[in-house]
Coordinates of C-alpha atoms (C1' of nucleotides) in Angstrom, one line a residue:
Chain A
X884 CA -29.6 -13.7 3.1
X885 CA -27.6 -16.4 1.4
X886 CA -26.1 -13.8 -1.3
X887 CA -23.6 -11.4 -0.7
X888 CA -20.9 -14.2 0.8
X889 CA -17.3 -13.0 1.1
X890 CA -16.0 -16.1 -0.9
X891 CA -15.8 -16.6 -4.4
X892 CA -19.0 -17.2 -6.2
X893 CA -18.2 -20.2 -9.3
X894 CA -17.4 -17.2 -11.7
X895 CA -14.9 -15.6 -9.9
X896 CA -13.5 -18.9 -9.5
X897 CA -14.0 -19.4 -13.6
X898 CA -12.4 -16.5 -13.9
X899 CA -9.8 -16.3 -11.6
X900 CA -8.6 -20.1 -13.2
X901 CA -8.8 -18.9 -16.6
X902 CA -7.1 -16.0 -16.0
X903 CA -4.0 -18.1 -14.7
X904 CA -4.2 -20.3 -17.1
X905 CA -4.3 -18.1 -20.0
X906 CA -1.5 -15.3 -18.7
X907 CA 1.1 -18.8 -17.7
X908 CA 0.4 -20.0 -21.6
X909 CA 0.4 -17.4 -23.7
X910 CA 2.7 -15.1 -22.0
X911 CA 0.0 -11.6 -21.6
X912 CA -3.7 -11.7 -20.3
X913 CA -6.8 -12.2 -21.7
X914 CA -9.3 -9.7 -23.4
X915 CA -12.4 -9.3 -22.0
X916 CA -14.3 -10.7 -24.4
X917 CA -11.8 -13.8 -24.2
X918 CA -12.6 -14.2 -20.5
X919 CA -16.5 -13.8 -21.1
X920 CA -16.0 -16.7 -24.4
X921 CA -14.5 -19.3 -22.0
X922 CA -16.6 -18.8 -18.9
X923 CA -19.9 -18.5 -20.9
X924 CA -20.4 -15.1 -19.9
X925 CA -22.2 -13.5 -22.9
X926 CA -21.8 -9.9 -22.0
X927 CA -18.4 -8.3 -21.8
X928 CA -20.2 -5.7 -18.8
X929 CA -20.8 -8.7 -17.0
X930 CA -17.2 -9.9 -17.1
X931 CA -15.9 -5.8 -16.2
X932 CA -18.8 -6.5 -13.6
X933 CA -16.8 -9.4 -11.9
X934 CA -13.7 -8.5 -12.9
X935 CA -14.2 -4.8 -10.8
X936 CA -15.0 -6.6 -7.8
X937 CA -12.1 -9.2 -8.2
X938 CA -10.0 -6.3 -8.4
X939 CA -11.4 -5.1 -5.2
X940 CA -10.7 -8.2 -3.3
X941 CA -7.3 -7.9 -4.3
X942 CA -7.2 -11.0 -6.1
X943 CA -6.4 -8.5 -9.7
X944 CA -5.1 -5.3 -9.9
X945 CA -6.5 -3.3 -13.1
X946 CA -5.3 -0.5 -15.5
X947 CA -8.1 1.9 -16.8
X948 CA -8.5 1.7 -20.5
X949 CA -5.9 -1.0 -20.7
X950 CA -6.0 -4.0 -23.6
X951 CA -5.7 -6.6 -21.4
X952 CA -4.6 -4.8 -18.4
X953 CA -5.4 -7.3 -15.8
X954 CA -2.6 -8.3 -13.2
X955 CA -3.1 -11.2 -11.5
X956 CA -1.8 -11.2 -7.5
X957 CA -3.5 -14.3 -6.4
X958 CA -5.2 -17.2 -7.2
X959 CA -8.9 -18.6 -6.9
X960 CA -6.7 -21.5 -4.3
X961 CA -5.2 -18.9 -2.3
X962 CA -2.2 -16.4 -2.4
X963 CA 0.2 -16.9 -5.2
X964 CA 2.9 -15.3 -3.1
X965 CA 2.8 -18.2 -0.8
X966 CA 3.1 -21.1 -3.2
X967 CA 6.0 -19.1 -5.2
X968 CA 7.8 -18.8 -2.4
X969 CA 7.5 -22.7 -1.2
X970 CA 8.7 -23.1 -4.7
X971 CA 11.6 -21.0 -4.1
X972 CA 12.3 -22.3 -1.3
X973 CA 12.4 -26.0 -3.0
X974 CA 14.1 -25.1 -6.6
X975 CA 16.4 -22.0 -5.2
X976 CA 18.9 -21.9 -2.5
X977 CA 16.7 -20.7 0.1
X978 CA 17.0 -23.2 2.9
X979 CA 14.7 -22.7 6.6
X980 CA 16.4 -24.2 9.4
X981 CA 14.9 -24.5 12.3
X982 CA 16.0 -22.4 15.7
X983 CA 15.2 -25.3 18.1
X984 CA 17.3 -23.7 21.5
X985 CA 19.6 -22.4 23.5
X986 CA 23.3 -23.6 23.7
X987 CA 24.1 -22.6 27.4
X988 CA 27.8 -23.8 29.0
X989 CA 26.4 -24.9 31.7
X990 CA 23.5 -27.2 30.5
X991 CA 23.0 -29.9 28.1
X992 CA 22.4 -28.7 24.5
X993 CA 18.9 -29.9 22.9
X994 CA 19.3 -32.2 20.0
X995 CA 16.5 -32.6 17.9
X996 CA 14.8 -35.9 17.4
X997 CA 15.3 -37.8 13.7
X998 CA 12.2 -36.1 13.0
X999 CA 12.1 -32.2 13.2
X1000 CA 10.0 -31.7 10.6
X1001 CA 7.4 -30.2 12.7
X1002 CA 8.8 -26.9 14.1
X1003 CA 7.5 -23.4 14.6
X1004 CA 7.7 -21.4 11.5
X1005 CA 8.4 -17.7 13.3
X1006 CA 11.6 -19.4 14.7
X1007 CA 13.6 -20.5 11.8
X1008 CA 16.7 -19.2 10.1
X1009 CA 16.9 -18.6 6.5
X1010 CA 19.7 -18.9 4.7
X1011 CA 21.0 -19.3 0.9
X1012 CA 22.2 -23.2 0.4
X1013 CA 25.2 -21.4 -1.3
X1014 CA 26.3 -20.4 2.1
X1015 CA 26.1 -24.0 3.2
X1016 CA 28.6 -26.9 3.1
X1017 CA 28.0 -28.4 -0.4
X1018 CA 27.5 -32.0 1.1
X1019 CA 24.8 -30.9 4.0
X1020 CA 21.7 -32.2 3.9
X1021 CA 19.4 -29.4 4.9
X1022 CA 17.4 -31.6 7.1
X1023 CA 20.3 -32.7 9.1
X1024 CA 21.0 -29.4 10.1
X1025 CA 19.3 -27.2 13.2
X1026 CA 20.5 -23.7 14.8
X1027 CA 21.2 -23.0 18.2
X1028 CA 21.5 -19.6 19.8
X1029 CA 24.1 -19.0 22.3
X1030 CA 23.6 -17.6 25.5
X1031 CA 26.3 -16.0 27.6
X1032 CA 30.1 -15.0 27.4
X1033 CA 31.6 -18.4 28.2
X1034 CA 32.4 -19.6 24.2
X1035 CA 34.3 -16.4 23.7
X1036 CA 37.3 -19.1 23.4
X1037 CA 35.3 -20.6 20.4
X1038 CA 35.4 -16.9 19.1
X1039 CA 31.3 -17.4 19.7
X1040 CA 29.6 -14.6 21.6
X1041 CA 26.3 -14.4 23.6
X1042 CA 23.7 -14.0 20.3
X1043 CA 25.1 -15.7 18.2
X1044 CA 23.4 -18.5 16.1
X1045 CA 24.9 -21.5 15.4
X1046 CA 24.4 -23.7 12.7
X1047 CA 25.1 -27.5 13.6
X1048 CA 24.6 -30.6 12.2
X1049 CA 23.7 -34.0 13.7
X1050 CA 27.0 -36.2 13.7
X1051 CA 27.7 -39.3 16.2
X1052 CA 31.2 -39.0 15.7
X1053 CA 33.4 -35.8 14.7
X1054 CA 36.2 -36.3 12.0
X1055 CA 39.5 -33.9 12.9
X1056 CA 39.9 -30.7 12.2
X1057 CA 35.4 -30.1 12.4
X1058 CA 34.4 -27.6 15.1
X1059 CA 31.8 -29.4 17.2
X1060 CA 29.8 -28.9 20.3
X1061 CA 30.8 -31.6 22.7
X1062 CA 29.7 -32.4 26.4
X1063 CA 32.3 -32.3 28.8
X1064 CA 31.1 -34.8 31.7
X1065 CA 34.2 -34.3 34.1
X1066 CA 33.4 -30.2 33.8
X1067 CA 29.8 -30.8 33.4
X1068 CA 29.4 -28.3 30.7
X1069 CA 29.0 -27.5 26.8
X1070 CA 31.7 -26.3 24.3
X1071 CA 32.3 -25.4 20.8
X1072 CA 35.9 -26.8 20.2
X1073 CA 37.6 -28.2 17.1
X1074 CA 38.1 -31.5 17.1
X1075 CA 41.2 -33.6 17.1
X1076 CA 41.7 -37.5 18.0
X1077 CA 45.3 -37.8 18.4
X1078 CA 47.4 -41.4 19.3
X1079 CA 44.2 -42.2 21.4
X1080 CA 43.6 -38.9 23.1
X1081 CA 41.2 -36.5 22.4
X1082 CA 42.7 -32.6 21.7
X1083 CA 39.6 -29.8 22.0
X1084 CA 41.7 -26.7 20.5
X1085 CA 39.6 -23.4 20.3
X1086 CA 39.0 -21.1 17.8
X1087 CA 41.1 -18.6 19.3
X1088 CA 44.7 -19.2 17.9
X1089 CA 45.9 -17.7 21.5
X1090 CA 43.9 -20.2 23.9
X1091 CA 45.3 -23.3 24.6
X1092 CA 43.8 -26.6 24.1
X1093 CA 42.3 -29.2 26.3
X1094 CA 43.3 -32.3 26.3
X1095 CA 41.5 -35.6 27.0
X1096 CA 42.6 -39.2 27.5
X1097 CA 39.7 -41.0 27.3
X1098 CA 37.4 -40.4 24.2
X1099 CA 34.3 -41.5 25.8
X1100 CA 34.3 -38.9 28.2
X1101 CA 34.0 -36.9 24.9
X1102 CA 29.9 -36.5 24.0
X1103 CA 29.7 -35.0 20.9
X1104 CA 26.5 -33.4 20.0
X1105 CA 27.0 -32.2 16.9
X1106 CA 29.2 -30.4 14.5
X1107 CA 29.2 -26.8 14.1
X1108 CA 28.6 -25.5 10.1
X1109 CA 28.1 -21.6 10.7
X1110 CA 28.5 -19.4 13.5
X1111 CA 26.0 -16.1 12.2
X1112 CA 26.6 -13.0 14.3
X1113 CA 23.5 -10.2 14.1
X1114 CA 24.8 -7.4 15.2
X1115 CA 21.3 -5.3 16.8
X1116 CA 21.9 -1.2 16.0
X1117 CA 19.2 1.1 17.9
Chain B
X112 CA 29.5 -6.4 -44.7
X113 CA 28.7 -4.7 -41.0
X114 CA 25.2 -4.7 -41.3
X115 CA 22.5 -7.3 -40.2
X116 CA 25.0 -8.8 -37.4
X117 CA 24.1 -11.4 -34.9
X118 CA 23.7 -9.5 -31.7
X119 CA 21.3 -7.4 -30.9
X120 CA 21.5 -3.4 -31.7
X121 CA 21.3 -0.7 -28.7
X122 CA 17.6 -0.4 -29.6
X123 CA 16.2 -4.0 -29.4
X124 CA 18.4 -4.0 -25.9
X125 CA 16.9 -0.9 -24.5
X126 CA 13.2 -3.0 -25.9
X127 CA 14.1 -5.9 -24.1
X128 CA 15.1 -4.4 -21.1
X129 CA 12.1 -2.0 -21.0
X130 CA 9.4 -4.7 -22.1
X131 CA 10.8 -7.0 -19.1
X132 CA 11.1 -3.8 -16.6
X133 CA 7.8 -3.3 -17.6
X134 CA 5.8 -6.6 -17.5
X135 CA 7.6 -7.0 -14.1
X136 CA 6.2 -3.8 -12.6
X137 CA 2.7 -4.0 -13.9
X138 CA 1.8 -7.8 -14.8
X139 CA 0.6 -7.3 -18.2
X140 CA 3.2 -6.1 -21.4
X141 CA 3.4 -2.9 -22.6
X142 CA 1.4 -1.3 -25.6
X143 CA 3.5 -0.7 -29.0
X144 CA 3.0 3.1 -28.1
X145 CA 4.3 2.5 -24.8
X146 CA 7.7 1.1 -25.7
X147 CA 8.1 4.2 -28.5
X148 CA 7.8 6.1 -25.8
X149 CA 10.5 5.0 -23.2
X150 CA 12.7 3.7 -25.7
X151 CA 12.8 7.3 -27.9
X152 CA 11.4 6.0 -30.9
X153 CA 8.5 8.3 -32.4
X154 CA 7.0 5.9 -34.8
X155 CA 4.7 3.3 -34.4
X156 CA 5.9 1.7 -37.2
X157 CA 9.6 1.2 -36.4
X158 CA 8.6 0.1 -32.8
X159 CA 6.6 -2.8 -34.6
X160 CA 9.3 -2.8 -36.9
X161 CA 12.0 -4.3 -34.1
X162 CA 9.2 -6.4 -32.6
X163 CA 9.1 -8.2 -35.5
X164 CA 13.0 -8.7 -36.0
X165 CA 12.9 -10.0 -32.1
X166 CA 9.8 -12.2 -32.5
X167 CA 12.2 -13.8 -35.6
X168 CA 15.1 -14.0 -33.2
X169 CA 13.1 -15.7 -31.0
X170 CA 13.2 -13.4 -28.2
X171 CA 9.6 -12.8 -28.4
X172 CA 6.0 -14.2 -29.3
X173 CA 3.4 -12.1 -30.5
X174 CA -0.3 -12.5 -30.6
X175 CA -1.7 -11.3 -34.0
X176 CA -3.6 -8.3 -33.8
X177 CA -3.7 -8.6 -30.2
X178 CA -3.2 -5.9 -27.8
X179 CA -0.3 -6.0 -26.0
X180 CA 0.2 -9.0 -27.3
X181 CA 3.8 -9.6 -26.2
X182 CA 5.3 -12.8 -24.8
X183 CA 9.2 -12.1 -23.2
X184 CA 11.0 -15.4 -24.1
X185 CA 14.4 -14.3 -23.1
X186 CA 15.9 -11.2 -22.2
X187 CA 18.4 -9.1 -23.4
X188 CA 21.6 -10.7 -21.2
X189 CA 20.5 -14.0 -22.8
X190 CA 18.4 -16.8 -20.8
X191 CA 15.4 -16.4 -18.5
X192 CA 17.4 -17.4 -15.8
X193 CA 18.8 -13.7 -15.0
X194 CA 14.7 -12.9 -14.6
X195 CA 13.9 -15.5 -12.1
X196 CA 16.6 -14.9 -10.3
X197 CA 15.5 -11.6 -10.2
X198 CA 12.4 -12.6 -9.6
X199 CA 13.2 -14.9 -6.6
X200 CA 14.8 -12.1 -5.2
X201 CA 12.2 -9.5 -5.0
X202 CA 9.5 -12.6 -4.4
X203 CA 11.5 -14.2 -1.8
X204 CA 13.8 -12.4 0.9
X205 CA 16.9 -13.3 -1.2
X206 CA 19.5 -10.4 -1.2
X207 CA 22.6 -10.7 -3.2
X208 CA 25.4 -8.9 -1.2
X209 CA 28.5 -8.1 -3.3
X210 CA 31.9 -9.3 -1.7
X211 CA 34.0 -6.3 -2.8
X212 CA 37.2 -7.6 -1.0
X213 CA 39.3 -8.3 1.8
X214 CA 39.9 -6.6 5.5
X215 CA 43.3 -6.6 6.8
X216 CA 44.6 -4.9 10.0
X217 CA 47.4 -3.5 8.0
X218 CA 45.9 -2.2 5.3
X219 CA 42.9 0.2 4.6
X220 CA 40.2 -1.8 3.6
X221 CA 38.2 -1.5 0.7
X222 CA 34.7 0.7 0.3
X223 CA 33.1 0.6 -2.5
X224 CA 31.6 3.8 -4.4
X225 CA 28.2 4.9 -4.1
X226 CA 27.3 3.3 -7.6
X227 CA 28.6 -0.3 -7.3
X228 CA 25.7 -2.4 -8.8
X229 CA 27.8 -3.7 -11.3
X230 CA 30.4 -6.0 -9.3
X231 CA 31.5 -9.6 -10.6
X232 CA 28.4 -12.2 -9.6
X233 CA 30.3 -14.8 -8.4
X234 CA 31.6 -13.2 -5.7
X235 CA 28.4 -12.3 -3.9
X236 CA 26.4 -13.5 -0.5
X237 CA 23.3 -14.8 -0.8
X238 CA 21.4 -13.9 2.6
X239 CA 17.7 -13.8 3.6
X240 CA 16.4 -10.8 3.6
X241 CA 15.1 -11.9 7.2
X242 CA 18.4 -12.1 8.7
X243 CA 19.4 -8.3 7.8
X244 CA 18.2 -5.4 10.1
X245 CA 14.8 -4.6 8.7
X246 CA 16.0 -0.7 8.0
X247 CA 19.0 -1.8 5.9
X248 CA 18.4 -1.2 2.2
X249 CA 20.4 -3.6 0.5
X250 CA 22.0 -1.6 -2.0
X251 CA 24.2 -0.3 0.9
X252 CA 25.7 -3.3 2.2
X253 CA 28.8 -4.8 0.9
X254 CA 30.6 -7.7 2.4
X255 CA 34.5 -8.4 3.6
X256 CA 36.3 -11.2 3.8
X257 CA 38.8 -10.7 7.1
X258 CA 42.2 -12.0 6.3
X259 CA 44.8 -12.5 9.0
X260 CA 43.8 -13.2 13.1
X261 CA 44.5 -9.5 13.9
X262 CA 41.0 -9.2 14.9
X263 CA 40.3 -12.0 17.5
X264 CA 39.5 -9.3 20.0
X265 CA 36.3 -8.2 18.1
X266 CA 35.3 -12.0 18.2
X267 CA 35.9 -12.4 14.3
X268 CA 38.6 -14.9 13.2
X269 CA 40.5 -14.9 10.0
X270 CA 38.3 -16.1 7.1
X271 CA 35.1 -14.7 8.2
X272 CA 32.7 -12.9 6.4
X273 CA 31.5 -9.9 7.6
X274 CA 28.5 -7.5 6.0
X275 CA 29.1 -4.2 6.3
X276 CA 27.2 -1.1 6.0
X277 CA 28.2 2.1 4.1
X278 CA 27.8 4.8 6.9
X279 CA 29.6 8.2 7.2
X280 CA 28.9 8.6 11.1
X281 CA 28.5 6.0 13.8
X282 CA 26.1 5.7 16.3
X283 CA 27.2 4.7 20.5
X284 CA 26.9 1.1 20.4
X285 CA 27.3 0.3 17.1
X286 CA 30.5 -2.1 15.9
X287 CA 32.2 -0.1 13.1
X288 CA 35.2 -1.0 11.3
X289 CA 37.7 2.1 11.9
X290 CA 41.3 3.1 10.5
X291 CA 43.4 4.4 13.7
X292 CA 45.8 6.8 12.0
X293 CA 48.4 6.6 14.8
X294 CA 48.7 2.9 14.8
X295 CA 48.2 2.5 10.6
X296 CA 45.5 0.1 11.2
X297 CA 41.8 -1.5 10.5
X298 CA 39.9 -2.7 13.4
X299 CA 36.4 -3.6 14.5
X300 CA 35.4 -2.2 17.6
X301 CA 32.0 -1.2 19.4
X302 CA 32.1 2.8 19.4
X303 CA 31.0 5.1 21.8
X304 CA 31.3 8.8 22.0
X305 CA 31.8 9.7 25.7
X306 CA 32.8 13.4 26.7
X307 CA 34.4 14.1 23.5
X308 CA 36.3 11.1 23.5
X309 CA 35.7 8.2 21.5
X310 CA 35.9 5.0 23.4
X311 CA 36.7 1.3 21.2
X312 CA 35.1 -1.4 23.3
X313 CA 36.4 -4.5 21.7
X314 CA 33.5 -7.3 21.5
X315 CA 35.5 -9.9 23.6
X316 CA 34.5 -8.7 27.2
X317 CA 37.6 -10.0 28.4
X318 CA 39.7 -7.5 26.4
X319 CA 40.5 -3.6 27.3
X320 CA 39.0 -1.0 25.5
X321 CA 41.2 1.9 23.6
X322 CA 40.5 5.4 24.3
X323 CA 41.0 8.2 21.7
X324 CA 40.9 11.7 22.5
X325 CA 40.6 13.5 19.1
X326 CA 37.6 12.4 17.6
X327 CA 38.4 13.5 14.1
X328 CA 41.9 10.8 14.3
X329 CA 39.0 7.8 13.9
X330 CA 37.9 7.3 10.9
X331 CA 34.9 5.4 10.9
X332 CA 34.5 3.3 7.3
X333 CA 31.3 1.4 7.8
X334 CA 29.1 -0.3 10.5
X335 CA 29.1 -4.3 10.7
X336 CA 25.7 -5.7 10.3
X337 CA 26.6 -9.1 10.7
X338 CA 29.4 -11.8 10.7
X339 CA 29.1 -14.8 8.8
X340 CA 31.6 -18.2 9.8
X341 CA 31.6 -21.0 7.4
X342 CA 33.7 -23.7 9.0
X343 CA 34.7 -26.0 6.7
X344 CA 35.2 -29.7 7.2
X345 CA 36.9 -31.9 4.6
Chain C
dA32 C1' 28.5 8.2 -57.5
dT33 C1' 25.1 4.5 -57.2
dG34 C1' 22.0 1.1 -55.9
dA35 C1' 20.6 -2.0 -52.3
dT36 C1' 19.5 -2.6 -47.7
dA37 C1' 18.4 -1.0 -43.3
dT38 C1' 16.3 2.4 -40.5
dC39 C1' 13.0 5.9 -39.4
dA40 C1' 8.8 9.1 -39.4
dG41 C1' 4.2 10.3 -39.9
dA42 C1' -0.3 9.5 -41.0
dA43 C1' -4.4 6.9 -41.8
dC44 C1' -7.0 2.9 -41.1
dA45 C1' -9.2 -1.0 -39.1
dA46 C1' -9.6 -4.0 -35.5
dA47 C1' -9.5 -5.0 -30.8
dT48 C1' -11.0 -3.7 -26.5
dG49 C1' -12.6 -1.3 -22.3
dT50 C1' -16.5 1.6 -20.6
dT51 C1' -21.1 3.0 -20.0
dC52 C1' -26.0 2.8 -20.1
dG53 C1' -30.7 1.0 -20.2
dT54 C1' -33.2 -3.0 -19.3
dT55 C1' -34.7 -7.4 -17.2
dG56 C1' -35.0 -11.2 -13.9
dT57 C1' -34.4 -13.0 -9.2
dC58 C1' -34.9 -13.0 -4.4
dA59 C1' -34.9 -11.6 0.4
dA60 C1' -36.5 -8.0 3.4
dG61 C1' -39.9 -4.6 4.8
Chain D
dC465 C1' -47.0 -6.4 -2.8
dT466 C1' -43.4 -3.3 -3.1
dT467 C1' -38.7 -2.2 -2.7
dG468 C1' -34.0 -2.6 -3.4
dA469 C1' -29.8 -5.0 -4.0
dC470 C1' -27.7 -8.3 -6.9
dA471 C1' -26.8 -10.6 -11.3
dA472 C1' -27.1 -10.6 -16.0
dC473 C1' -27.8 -9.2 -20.9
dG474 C1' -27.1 -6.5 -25.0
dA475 C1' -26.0 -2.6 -27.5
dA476 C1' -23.7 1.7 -28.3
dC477 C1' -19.8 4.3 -27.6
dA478 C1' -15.0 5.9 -26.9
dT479 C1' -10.5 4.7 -26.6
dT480 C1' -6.7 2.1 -27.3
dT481 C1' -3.9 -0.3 -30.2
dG482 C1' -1.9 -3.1 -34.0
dT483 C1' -1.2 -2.7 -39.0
dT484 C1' -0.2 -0.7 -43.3
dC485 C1' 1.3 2.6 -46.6
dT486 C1' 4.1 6.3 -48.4
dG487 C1' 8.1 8.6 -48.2
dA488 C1' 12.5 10.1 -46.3
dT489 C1' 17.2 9.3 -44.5
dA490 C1' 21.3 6.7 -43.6
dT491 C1' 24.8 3.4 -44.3
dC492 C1' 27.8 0.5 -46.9
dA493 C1' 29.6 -2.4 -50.7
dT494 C1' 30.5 -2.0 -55.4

DNA sequence: ATGATATCAGAACAAATGTTCGTTGTCAAG
DNA sequence: CTTGACAACGAACATTTGTTCTGATATCAT
């Protein structure tokens, strides 16, 4: 009982690869008979033959009594769909960025390691690099989601996502997520170092800011590059 | 001396536009007798007749006596670029959102009109599909840019983005931009229709809600479906 | 008005092309 | 061994489809 496998036998293979090939070059598919001449297939029934059953693995999709009706949905190495959209992702503005937390007041935020690259694909943010900071590296950059009411200073509100970036120091005027120690807690403030101090001023205009004599005491995690707000309708 | 100009008549546009429509849909190009058809032209003759003037121009290849036989080189609007863009879009979960103005407390903000696919591309969002609510169709979203700090008590501060949804009606729950007619004035609120009475919750929990007793005074222009905050840092 | 060029229609034709049918060979299962 | 499914071939057939030809209409410069 070797016959009958659910792979691809080496002429659905043949065909499948010839198929590509001959669609990407000349711009429309091949004929039957065009198919049958390059992957020695004397019989043009024998190509319709394979051809059928291609189509009903999904790998083509047909029209009846179409010249050259043959659409072609995947490839003999997989699903086309996939490796388009990796392309995309590489040539077009489609950037994934990885959802690697929870920003919580009260707790230290989680910083990713140098080397991220490995993250679960279900939990990462898409977003257009046109939205981005021109400068940002894409790598350098992680989401966070915020939990609870207490950024609603930082005009941030429980669910929201937070695009940061990994920075050691904060330049003035950036809006970064910095650890208080004397409070023991995490904040999204924008940054200001001022004749030695350190001003935290929030994002609401109405707040007032904190102020802090010693920088050190000043942690910064990282700096803040989007704040995305999904608001859920039932 | 107005004949044989450089552009390209009404009929090699509606060609174009069809043959890339068409490839698009099905994978393979249409038959000779298939662009007569969609394009109003009864002959086979004159169909052949333009596909040889845009073979010449270069917006074409054509196989010799080869079905369907049609390679799209460039489209009607000029490069390929407009195609894989579109292409990237529908293969990807890229969704162009138009920006179709600002939202100011004081002034009515602006909706646009049930047929707005033609807006200025420069001024659009580019957001993952994956982001969006998964109802939304994307032809009903339009996007704001909030002017002014009027509206720190729905959490969004002035330069925001936010993506709105054309809706007639609002759902409890839902955060809807409104025009209050007594106060001459835009805001984003959570809405909720208790007892007759509709009830503005703002988003800051902090912050009291506004209660209005004639329903018919709100008027509710579209539902928020997400706020976007680019900080910038210089 | 007139002629040249562009545009269009319809038909006929030939080539390309998909579909179907009968037949044969192979091989595992009964 | 027989049977049946699978794979393959070749030919005939029907349809699709590109090409060509004749003629008509339209537009515009002269």
């Amino acid at each position: 009982m070797a016959r009958k496998r659910a792979g691809l036998s080496p002429r659905h293979q043949k065909i499948l690869t010839f198929l590509q090939a001959y669609t990407q070059e000349k711009g429309y598919p091949p004929s039957i008979r065009e198919i049958g001449n390059q992957t020695q297939i004397s019989s043009t029934s024998v190509v319709n033959y394979y051809l059928n059953q291609l189509e009903e693995m999904g790998y083509i999709s047909r029209g009846s009594n179409v010249s050259r009706g043959i659409n072609l949905l995947r490839t003999a190495s997989g699903n086309i769909i996939q490796q388009v959209k990796h392309a995309v992702e590489q040539i077009s503005d489609l950037v994934t960025i990885p959802l690697v937390g929870n920003i919580v007041a009260g707790e230290p935020m989680p910083i990713p390691g140098s080397d991220f690259s490995y993250y679960d694909p279900d939990s990462g943010i898409d977003i257009a690099r046109s939205l981005l900071p021109a400068g940002d590296k894409p790598e350098d950059l992680y989401a966070l989601k915020v939990h609870g009411d207490s950024m609603i200073d930082a005009m941030v509100n429980d669910g929201d996502i937070v695009i940061m970036k990994k920075v050691n120091t904060a330049c003035n005027g950036e809006m970064v997520a910095v650890w208080l120690n004397d409070r023991e807690e995490t904040t999204l403030k924008y940054f200001y170092l001022e004749n030695g101090r350190v001003r935290l001023q929030p994002a609401n205009p109405s707040m007032q800011p904190i102020y802090i004599n010693d920088p050190r005491v000043v942690e910064v995690q990282g700096k803040v590059v989007m704040v995305i707000r999904q608001i859920s309708h039932n």
